[in-house]
Amino acid sequence: MCGIYGYIGQEDASGIITEGLRRLEYRGYDSAGIAVHNGKTIEIRKRQGRIDSGLSKLLDQSPANGKVGIGHTRWATHGDPSDDNSHPHLDASGRIAVVHNGIIENFDRLKKTLMEAGHEFQSATDSEVLAHLIGSHYTPPAEGQEGDVVDLKNAIVTALREVIGTYGVSVVCTDHPDVIIGARRGSPLIIGVGDGEHFLTSDANAVVAHTKQVVFLNDYDVVTMHSDRFTVSNMGTGTASFQISQIEFDDEAAEKGEFNHFMLKEIFEQPQTVRNALRGRVDSEASTAIFGGLNLTPSELRSIDRIVITACGTSWHAGLVGEYLIEELSHIPVEVEYASEFRYRNAPIDKGTLLIAITQSGETADTLAALREAKRRGQTALALCNVVGSSIAREADGGIYLHAGPEIGVASTKAFTSQVTVLTLFALFMGRIRVLSAQQGSEIIKALEAVPDQIEWLLQTHKQIREIAKKYSEATNFFFLGRHINFPVALEGALKLKEISYIHAEGYPAAEMKHGPIALIDSSTPSIVLATDGALYDKIISNQEVVQARKGPVIAIATEGDHTIEGKADEVIFVPKTHELIYPLLSSIPLQLLAYYIAVERGCDVDKPRNLAKSVTVE
Ligand code: AGP
């Protein structure tokens, strides 16, 4: 996915847009560019690479002055990262500049038609085709005449009607120095409402420094934005109502502060973010949880006889933890599906099936599509989401917000523990409707409420983990092994390591190793073994010994006070003792820190790992 930005007001557009793009850079960092209307023409500055080493240096050498402009930071889909493939793109006349986030699926056919009409292209991107398509429908005003912005808007709408695919798009035009036009379908676009100035952005965290008043645009909305006013219309209905929302976090929430990386900051925020996830949702009296946004009656909740959880990546791992929790506490059968697979399966769905979409960003294309498919088939769909006003949050029938604040690091950390916290509360809630006793419910609540302080304690072990990371940072393969509710944590630990240190790592159910993967174990292949106490402790220790018998180094995550394991593992990282079902909230912390410190040791770009983007809004 990419980040798009627009500014119209009284200030220097270049500076504001470039700073806004820096806030959006986590969405894609292959290249960046801006288009600024200088009162007469549109000036384009764009460069491959990160903003600081590319666009920013280019603007220092060759400033672009104006009070209206758009910008883009790119995650390459069509066309490799290069100056030519960077946005903004111009139409054939050079009067119209476009930035686009999304995928135009029928761009080949559109490009062919345009080329037959004489259009020549500078890039390999689908987005440039959109710029030319808009230009092909636009009639500029006669020489010396004032243009009517409706002509520009109609050209954009006509072009977008020909597009198959997704877009968040912003457009400026030489004939209209006082307007930016934006539109969305399938990719987020938000208006920042200022005083005498307005903003367009892919993510609210890029405008919060200027305003907390935002409008979350809906699919098919088109905004015509001036410095002192804006109108929203809908390509389907012609009119569009909108509401101004208040951003709930402050500007510094989107800053690194004293941390070297957003990821480390977000790891250390987890005591607070788990508290945020718990806040107002624990009913100690009734030993259950409280949710304000499920939008399901008690009888509807009681009639749920199957739950399908759908998500991607880390959120999918959280869903797997949720499977153990919900089945254990409520006895409701749960299946967890990759959203990218679920949306194309002909999965049996009946009226008692509840779909839960789990997503940090609320914009993941596969998860959004899975949710839409479930709703199309008449199924009730909830969303566990971190971003207020995001597409998935708004299209779900109800849901639970994580309240974790902006997660900027590409590797998800605080969102994972917030998702697991919310899933624990949800499992408690559903269990107490069915089979869970008040005593059992109280035990879960007691363990949950201790978690923030226990994470605080755990974070103090970061120096020990950094030393272990240094010792194993040269390894080229890792295994992460866990059983029962710690198995998804093993998967999550492997993903964290893979995505920021580029080391191959596999998460596995520990007992599965003897069915093949043990062949890969040797003295150069460390295994991280989740060996916290519980019913399967002896079995996980046996699995660990099988690894060690093949000279495989073992880093054990164990329960504080377990001295048995100290003689068995090469390294031991202790976590505080807790309820067996609550360990994922604790055992995931050292795995996050281990991945972080190994990546730092290897000189990797922790917050912006190669080839990745924070939210994958393309299929
Ligand atoms: C996690 O570290 C990754 N960045 C990625 O797997 C992520 O969890 C996945 O893309 C899902 O994103 P979402 O939670 O915003 O839907």
XYZ file of C-alpha atoms and ligand atoms in Angstrom:
635
model
C 0.000 0.000 0.000
C 1.050 3.648 -0.304
C 0.431 6.901 1.478
C -1.204 9.892 -0.164
C -1.435 13.435 1.149
C -2.864 16.785 0.112
C -2.712 20.321 1.513
C -4.539 23.497 0.612
C -4.279 26.611 2.762
C -2.134 29.626 3.549
C 1.161 27.879 4.355
C 4.013 26.445 2.297
C 2.548 23.274 0.827
C 5.900 21.544 0.165
C 6.980 21.542 3.792
C 3.633 20.426 5.162
C 3.200 17.701 2.557
C 6.743 16.388 3.014
C 6.248 16.197 6.790
C 2.898 14.495 6.251
C 4.545 11.967 3.937
C 7.133 11.234 6.626
C 4.245 10.235 8.892
C 2.903 8.017 6.114
C 6.256 6.528 5.132
C 5.542 3.357 7.134
C 2.904 2.610 4.480
C 5.515 2.388 1.760
C 8.989 3.776 1.246
C 10.177 2.824 -2.250
C 9.896 6.424 -3.462
C 8.194 9.733 -2.683
C 7.069 12.788 -4.588
C 4.972 15.934 -4.531
C 3.101 18.139 -6.985
C 2.718 21.815 -5.984
C 0.628 24.426 -7.777
C 2.721 27.588 -7.851
C -0.170 29.773 -9.001
C 0.501 29.194 -12.683
C 1.720 25.680 -13.264
C 2.227 22.461 -11.383
C 5.731 21.654 -10.225
C 6.613 17.996 -9.719
C 9.441 16.787 -7.505
C 9.830 13.041 -7.086
C 12.656 10.669 -6.296
C 13.225 6.946 -5.655
C 14.138 5.942 -2.110
C 13.290 7.229 1.336
C 12.071 10.782 1.822
C 15.117 11.989 3.739
C 17.635 10.659 1.219
C 15.529 11.361 -1.870
C 12.632 13.813 -2.054
C 13.820 16.011 0.778
C 17.263 16.494 -0.750
C 15.694 17.182 -4.134
C 13.501 19.899 -2.641
C 16.511 21.445 -0.945
C 18.206 21.695 -4.329
C 15.092 22.678 -6.224
C 12.256 24.044 -4.052
C 8.647 23.967 -5.223
C 6.676 26.951 -3.916
C 2.934 27.096 -3.546
C 0.046 26.747 -1.120
C -1.714 23.834 -2.829
C -0.247 20.433 -3.395
C -0.433 16.668 -3.190
C 2.142 14.047 -2.252
C 2.742 10.308 -2.275
C 4.999 7.756 -0.639
C 5.102 4.504 -2.565
C 5.102 0.751 -1.988
C 5.755 -0.547 -5.495
C 3.105 -2.787 -7.032
C 3.185 -2.122 -10.792
C 6.659 -1.054 -11.910
C 9.836 -1.295 -9.845
C 10.975 1.480 -7.497
C 12.395 4.239 -9.721
C 12.164 7.980 -10.301
C 9.886 7.501 -13.331
C 7.556 5.133 -11.489
C 7.298 7.506 -8.522
C 4.126 9.489 -8.021
C 2.744 12.085 -8.791
C 1.973 11.269 -12.400
C 0.875 13.813 -15.022
C -1.696 13.428 -17.766
C -0.734 13.893 -21.434
C -1.269 17.655 -21.285
C 0.796 18.124 -18.120
C -2.128 20.074 -16.588
C -3.321 17.332 -14.236
C -1.245 15.641 -11.501
C -2.427 12.526 -9.689
C -1.317 10.509 -6.649
C -2.930 7.108 -6.186
C -3.040 4.408 -3.535
C -4.519 1.109 -4.715
C -4.498 -1.179 -7.744
C -6.127 -0.590 -11.126
C -6.826 -4.136 -12.252
C -7.856 -3.223 -15.797
C -4.970 -0.831 -16.391
C -3.551 -2.894 -19.260
C -6.712 -2.526 -21.308
C -7.096 1.141 -20.423
C -3.449 1.799 -21.304
C -3.811 0.035 -24.634
C -6.845 2.143 -25.548
C -5.060 5.336 -24.539
C -1.945 4.412 -26.484
C -4.067 3.759 -29.550
C -5.332 7.300 -29.079
C -1.753 8.559 -29.112
C -0.945 8.732 -25.420
C 2.686 8.161 -24.451
C 3.669 6.941 -21.022
C 6.732 7.665 -18.915
C 6.275 4.851 -16.388
C 5.218 1.230 -15.977
C 2.627 2.107 -13.358
C -1.132 1.654 -13.335
C -1.457 5.040 -11.632
C -0.068 6.969 -14.618
C -2.804 5.363 -16.717
C -5.346 6.896 -14.332
C -3.774 10.343 -14.794
C -3.995 10.026 -18.583
C -7.540 8.662 -18.360
C -8.648 11.682 -16.333
C -6.912 13.991 -18.797
C -8.624 12.266 -21.699
C -12.016 13.237 -20.246
C -11.025 16.777 -19.289
C -11.722 19.826 -21.433
C -9.610 22.785 -20.288
C -11.234 26.248 -20.265
C -10.797 28.466 -23.325
C -7.711 30.672 -23.263
C -8.152 33.444 -20.701
C -11.417 31.934 -19.409
C -12.018 30.888 -15.808
C -12.449 27.117 -15.584
C -15.380 25.534 -13.783
C -14.124 23.032 -11.218
C -17.156 20.866 -11.984
C -15.569 20.067 -15.355
C -12.497 18.771 -13.595
C -14.539 16.806 -11.062
C -16.671 15.271 -13.810
C -13.567 14.219 -15.728
C -12.252 12.507 -12.602
C -15.567 10.785 -11.888
C -15.924 9.629 -15.495
C -12.423 8.181 -15.430
C -12.965 6.446 -12.098
C -16.138 4.841 -13.395
C -13.980 3.088 -16.007
C -11.596 1.765 -13.366
C -11.817 -1.767 -11.994
C -9.881 -2.004 -8.757
C -9.175 0.155 -5.754
C -8.128 3.750 -5.311
C -7.505 6.502 -2.883
C -6.661 9.357 -5.223
C -5.846 13.075 -5.023
C -5.746 15.391 -8.032
C -4.540 18.949 -8.705
C -4.905 20.838 -12.006
C -3.162 23.920 -13.401
C -6.549 25.460 -14.358
C -7.774 25.275 -10.744
C -5.129 26.660 -8.372
C -7.532 26.760 -5.454
C -8.780 23.200 -5.280
C -7.793 19.602 -4.636
C -10.128 16.775 -5.621
C -9.993 13.439 -3.845
C -11.882 10.166 -4.182
C -11.774 6.676 -2.685
C -12.846 3.130 -3.283
C -11.213 0.418 -1.235
C -8.285 2.540 -0.021
C -8.579 4.948 2.904
C -8.893 8.696 2.419
C -9.459 11.141 5.248
C -10.098 14.908 5.262
C -8.248 16.914 7.913
C -10.463 19.894 8.750
C -8.368 22.947 9.617
C -9.015 26.651 10.080
C -8.537 28.183 6.626
C -6.778 25.039 5.484
C -7.671 21.465 4.678
C -5.742 18.227 4.352
C -6.195 14.884 2.615
C -4.428 11.857 4.030
C -4.361 8.073 4.008
C -4.006 7.958 7.792
C -5.173 10.365 10.488
C -1.815 10.258 12.247
C -0.368 12.388 9.396
C -2.680 15.352 10.147
C -3.017 15.176 13.939
C -0.210 17.745 14.291
C -2.478 20.246 12.489
C -6.001 19.214 13.441
C -7.938 16.575 15.355
C -11.074 17.157 13.311
C -11.337 14.598 10.535
C -13.840 13.197 8.059
C -13.475 9.526 7.145
C -14.568 9.309 3.502
C -16.589 6.310 2.355
C -16.195 4.290 -0.808
C -17.341 6.243 -3.892
C -17.137 9.562 -2.041
C -15.590 12.438 -3.977
C -14.357 15.520 -2.134
C -13.836 18.942 -3.704
C -11.585 20.720 -1.258
C -10.779 24.447 -1.037
C -8.838 26.168 1.728
C -12.007 27.473 3.420
C -14.588 24.834 2.510
C -15.125 21.388 1.067
C -18.002 19.438 -0.402
C -18.468 15.707 -0.471
C -20.566 13.925 -3.082
C -21.041 10.241 -3.761
C -20.546 8.749 -7.215
C -23.450 6.430 -6.588
C -26.094 8.550 -4.908
C -24.877 12.010 -5.973
C -25.037 13.371 -2.481
C -23.059 12.306 0.555
C -23.530 12.983 4.193
C -20.411 13.100 6.252
C -19.607 13.579 9.883
C -16.658 15.283 11.513
C -14.923 12.945 13.972
C -12.410 13.711 16.680
C -9.033 11.935 16.622
C -8.539 10.269 20.015
C -4.716 10.346 20.191
C -2.210 13.219 20.383
C 0.574 14.131 18.002
C 3.379 12.656 20.124
C 1.676 9.249 19.887
C 2.898 9.238 16.301
C 6.469 10.204 17.280
C 9.348 7.931 18.364
C 10.171 10.021 21.445
C 13.377 8.862 23.129
C 13.324 5.449 21.420
C 15.559 4.548 18.495
C 12.717 2.886 16.645
C 8.931 2.985 16.636
C 8.962 -0.784 17.158
C 10.874 -0.488 20.442
C 8.624 2.343 21.584
C 5.564 0.251 20.804
C 6.998 -2.787 22.624
C 7.511 -0.609 25.697
C 4.017 0.883 25.390
C 2.412 -2.494 26.014
C 1.766 -2.173 29.753
C -0.298 0.909 28.904
C -1.917 -0.470 25.764
C -3.041 -3.632 27.576
C -4.516 -1.359 30.268
C -6.284 0.570 27.483
C -7.718 -2.662 26.078
C -8.999 -3.652 29.531
C -10.297 -0.241 30.549
C -14.052 -0.235 31.155
C -14.446 -3.794 29.936
C -14.139 -5.792 33.173
C -17.197 -6.524 35.308
C -15.695 -7.967 38.476
C -19.096 -8.236 40.131
C -20.405 -10.649 37.504
C -16.933 -12.038 36.704
C -17.365 -11.245 33.050
C -16.481 -8.687 30.385
C -18.429 -5.723 29.044
C -18.492 -4.526 25.444
C -20.300 -1.487 24.129
C -20.116 -2.138 20.405
C -20.996 -5.769 19.667
C -24.486 -4.699 18.532
C -25.786 -8.184 19.314
C -28.656 -8.957 21.686
C -28.182 -11.524 24.471
C -30.330 -13.995 22.559
C -28.302 -13.428 19.379
C -25.131 -13.979 21.385
C -26.596 -17.114 22.942
C -27.523 -18.484 19.514
C -23.954 -18.346 18.203
C -22.862 -21.944 17.727
C -19.719 -21.458 15.619
C -17.149 -18.717 15.215
C -14.952 -18.100 12.200
C -12.014 -15.781 12.783
C -10.392 -14.287 9.699
C -7.228 -12.180 9.524
C -3.728 -11.924 8.069
C -0.222 -12.105 9.490
C 0.159 -11.216 13.137
C -3.579 -10.670 13.447
C -4.078 -14.226 12.224
C -1.754 -15.420 14.987
C -3.826 -13.485 17.521
C -6.858 -15.230 16.059
C -5.249 -18.612 16.688
C -4.727 -17.656 20.337
C -8.374 -16.635 20.338
C -9.344 -20.090 19.106
C -7.809 -21.735 22.189
C -9.329 -19.113 24.484
C -12.874 -19.172 23.102
C -13.071 -22.957 22.852
C -11.602 -23.427 26.328
C -13.792 -20.856 28.045
C -17.054 -21.090 26.097
C -16.901 -24.470 24.272
C -17.941 -22.728 21.038
C -16.160 -24.309 18.040
C -13.794 -21.859 16.394
C -11.914 -21.982 13.132
C -9.282 -19.461 12.129
C -8.919 -18.708 8.445
C -6.357 -16.764 6.458
C -8.501 -13.991 4.977
C -6.808 -14.404 1.584
C -8.020 -18.030 1.506
C -11.345 -17.629 3.238
C -12.643 -15.100 0.728
C -12.330 -17.634 -2.107
C -13.409 -20.755 -0.257
C -17.019 -21.838 -0.421
C -17.061 -22.218 3.344
C -20.341 -23.462 4.813
C -21.917 -20.640 6.760
C -25.171 -20.945 8.671
C -27.104 -18.457 10.704
C -25.450 -19.422 13.962
C -21.967 -18.644 12.617
C -20.311 -15.417 13.760
C -17.433 -13.996 11.747
C -14.735 -12.027 13.565
C -12.262 -10.036 11.460
C -9.084 -9.127 13.320
C -7.027 -6.266 11.953
C -4.755 -3.545 13.362
C -5.067 -1.159 10.422
C -8.644 -1.879 9.417
C -7.510 -1.558 5.781
C -6.001 -4.948 4.902
C -7.489 -5.752 1.518
C -7.808 -9.505 2.058
C -9.458 -9.098 5.445
C -11.821 -6.418 4.123
C -12.766 -8.685 1.224
C -13.374 -11.629 3.563
C -15.607 -9.484 5.741
C -17.549 -8.257 2.711
C -17.964 -11.823 1.430
C -19.331 -12.975 4.792
C -21.735 -10.041 4.927
C -22.793 -10.622 1.327
C -23.866 -14.094 2.471
C -25.883 -12.627 5.287
C -23.489 -13.420 8.097
C -22.992 -11.222 11.159
C -19.448 -9.849 11.154
C -17.544 -8.232 14.017
C -14.210 -6.418 13.760
C -11.409 -6.271 16.328
C -9.584 -3.205 15.045
C -7.157 -0.499 16.150
C -7.930 2.322 13.745
C -11.132 4.247 14.409
C -13.008 5.017 11.210
C -11.078 2.514 9.118
C -12.853 0.642 6.339
C -13.209 -2.653 8.196
C -14.302 -0.942 11.427
C -17.028 0.899 9.533
C -18.249 -1.997 7.429
C -18.504 -4.502 10.283
C -21.839 -4.974 12.047
C -20.138 -4.261 15.345
C -16.806 -4.630 16.991
C -14.243 -3.890 19.638
C -11.568 -1.230 19.285
C -8.082 -2.019 20.601
C -7.323 1.582 21.754
C -3.595 0.884 21.291
C -2.839 4.209 19.585
C -1.043 4.474 16.237
C 1.172 1.476 15.480
C 3.843 2.796 13.121
C 6.455 0.050 13.178
C 5.811 -2.353 10.318
C 6.280 -5.288 12.704
C 3.143 -5.455 14.792
C 3.726 -5.739 18.548
C 1.349 -3.783 20.795
C -1.522 -4.531 18.450
C -0.913 -8.257 18.941
C -1.078 -8.106 22.742
C -4.088 -5.782 22.563
C -5.840 -8.194 20.189
C -5.094 -11.108 22.519
C -6.308 -9.077 25.512
C -9.576 -8.295 23.743
C -9.964 -11.901 22.612
C -9.449 -13.064 26.204
C -12.177 -10.679 27.336
C -14.446 -11.864 24.526
C -13.832 -15.524 25.410
C -14.595 -14.709 29.053
C -17.766 -12.897 28.006
C -19.011 -15.767 25.814
C -17.957 -18.322 28.422
C -19.921 -16.625 31.173
C -23.024 -16.694 28.973
C -22.577 -20.435 28.658
C -20.460 -22.728 30.756
C -17.942 -20.669 32.733
C -18.493 -20.329 36.477
C -18.093 -17.051 38.310
C -15.043 -18.504 40.057
C -13.428 -19.442 36.771
C -14.276 -16.029 35.389
C -12.711 -14.314 38.391
C -9.501 -16.281 37.915
C -9.228 -15.055 34.340
C -9.943 -11.459 35.376
C -7.385 -11.604 38.178
C -4.726 -12.930 35.817
C -5.599 -10.367 33.124
C -5.453 -7.415 35.492
C -1.953 -8.440 36.591
C -0.634 -8.498 33.023
C 0.322 -4.794 32.609
C 2.579 -4.853 35.665
C 3.984 -8.225 34.623
C 4.867 -6.835 31.193
C 6.472 -3.856 32.972
C 8.610 -6.386 34.915
C 9.391 -8.318 31.742
C 10.574 -5.239 29.877
C 13.265 -4.803 32.491
C 14.884 -7.990 31.191
C 15.593 -6.332 27.842
C 19.355 -6.158 28.508
C 19.556 -9.939 29.035
C 17.601 -10.455 25.826
C 19.896 -8.074 23.956
C 22.910 -10.159 25.023
C 21.223 -13.366 23.846
C 20.348 -11.629 20.586
C 23.987 -10.686 20.013
C 25.054 -14.283 20.627
C 22.661 -15.751 18.031
C 22.396 -12.903 15.512
C 24.567 -14.710 12.939
C 22.310 -17.786 12.775
C 20.618 -18.276 9.414
C 17.723 -20.464 10.568
C 15.589 -20.504 13.695
C 12.787 -22.671 14.998
C 10.135 -21.383 17.375
C 8.379 -24.177 19.223
C 5.289 -24.122 21.396
C 2.330 -26.259 22.380
C -1.336 -25.549 22.928
C -1.964 -21.837 23.433
C 1.745 -21.109 23.060
C 1.870 -22.592 19.564
C 0.440 -19.427 17.929
C 2.958 -17.430 19.952
C 5.712 -19.538 18.360
C 4.322 -18.647 14.936
C 4.238 -14.986 15.900
C 7.799 -15.049 17.229
C 8.999 -16.566 13.963
C 7.210 -13.904 11.924
C 8.684 -11.082 14.004
C 12.202 -12.414 13.426
C 11.661 -13.043 9.713
C 10.169 -9.701 8.826
C 12.706 -7.419 10.494
C 15.981 -9.412 10.501
C 15.467 -11.313 7.215
C 16.511 -14.577 8.923
C 14.503 -17.658 7.980
C 12.436 -18.818 10.958
C 9.656 -21.330 11.389
C 7.070 -21.605 14.108
C 5.985 -25.163 14.814
C 3.876 -27.155 17.221
C 6.710 -28.637 19.307
C 5.453 -32.209 19.011
C 5.496 -31.943 15.212
C 9.264 -31.636 15.049
C 9.716 -35.426 15.154
C 7.542 -35.725 12.042
C 10.211 -34.265 9.766
C 11.552 -30.827 10.706
C 13.945 -32.316 13.293
C 16.079 -33.240 10.281
C 16.975 -29.552 10.041
C 18.307 -29.292 13.568
C 22.036 -28.936 14.062
C 24.378 -26.856 16.191
C 23.850 -23.816 13.945
C 20.047 -23.852 14.220
C 18.762 -22.352 17.455
C 15.278 -23.206 18.725
C 13.242 -20.885 20.892
C 11.072 -23.126 23.057
C 8.035 -21.763 24.862
C 8.215 -23.846 28.032
C 6.012 -21.983 30.478
C 4.312 -24.061 33.148
C 1.043 -25.853 32.497
C -0.478 -29.213 31.740
C 1.903 -29.890 28.850
C 5.108 -28.744 30.549
C 6.692 -32.203 30.740
C 5.873 -32.859 27.120
C 7.403 -29.600 25.903
C 10.535 -30.400 27.902
C 10.717 -33.794 26.162
C 10.351 -32.049 22.800
C 13.115 -29.669 23.823
C 15.397 -32.558 24.776
C 14.879 -34.138 21.353
C 16.203 -30.933 19.826
C 19.146 -30.779 22.199
C 20.047 -34.411 21.544
C 20.765 -33.232 17.976
C 23.034 -30.466 19.274
C 20.405 -27.816 18.585
C 20.892 -24.761 20.835
C 17.769 -23.991 22.900
C 16.580 -20.618 24.154
C 13.772 -21.388 26.587
C 10.991 -19.035 27.613
C 10.059 -20.379 31.044
C 8.048 -19.492 34.119
C 9.881 -17.555 36.798
C 11.012 -19.944 39.543
C 11.417 -22.926 37.215
C 14.948 -23.937 38.059
C 14.645 -27.361 36.389
C 14.904 -25.837 32.971
C 18.044 -23.862 33.794
C 20.058 -27.062 33.592
C 18.446 -28.066 30.326
C 18.436 -25.036 28.034
C 21.377 -23.023 26.701
C 19.596 -19.798 27.582
C 16.510 -19.158 29.748
C 14.319 -16.082 29.686
C 11.811 -16.044 32.510
C 8.281 -14.672 32.419
C 6.108 -14.173 35.503
C 3.782 -16.975 36.552
C 0.187 -16.579 35.383
C -2.943 -18.499 34.370
C -2.096 -21.033 31.655
C -4.374 -19.270 29.150
C -2.770 -15.868 29.786
C 0.828 -16.821 28.943
C 0.614 -15.574 25.305
C 0.383 -12.015 26.657
C 3.675 -12.530 28.480
C 5.641 -15.042 26.385
C 5.263 -12.877 23.266
C 7.174 -9.965 24.848
C 10.646 -11.585 24.958
C 10.104 -12.829 21.404
C 9.404 -9.274 20.248
C 12.531 -8.010 22.000
C 14.660 -10.893 20.681
C 13.608 -10.173 17.098
C 14.178 -6.450 17.623
C 17.698 -6.797 19.041
C 18.769 -9.383 16.460
C 17.583 -7.064 13.688
C 19.436 -4.115 15.235
C 22.555 -6.269 15.615
C 22.315 -7.110 11.924
C 21.922 -3.467 10.957
C 18.453 -3.959 9.522
C 15.931 -1.135 9.117
C 13.646 -2.228 11.934
C 10.744 0.150 11.324
C 10.799 -0.082 7.533
C 11.925 -3.604 6.609
C 12.672 -4.265 2.962
C 9.778 -5.249 0.655
C 7.160 -4.669 3.381
C 4.560 -2.047 4.226
C 2.550 -1.543 7.370
C -0.851 -2.302 5.976
C -1.345 -4.359 2.841
C -4.233 -2.703 1.058
C -3.650 -4.681 -2.124
C -4.456 -8.363 -2.718
C 2.885 -8.153 11.321
O 4.092 -7.881 12.009
C 2.932 -7.745 9.886
N 3.281 -6.401 9.734
C 1.717 -8.178 9.104
O 1.709 -9.587 9.134
C 0.345 -7.679 9.607
O 0.026 -8.288 10.831
C -0.714 -8.099 8.574
O -0.421 -7.461 7.357
C -2.148 -7.773 9.001
O -2.278 -6.397 9.151
P -3.612 -5.834 9.881
O -3.590 -6.359 11.288
O -3.490 -4.336 9.817
O -4.806 -6.356 9.127
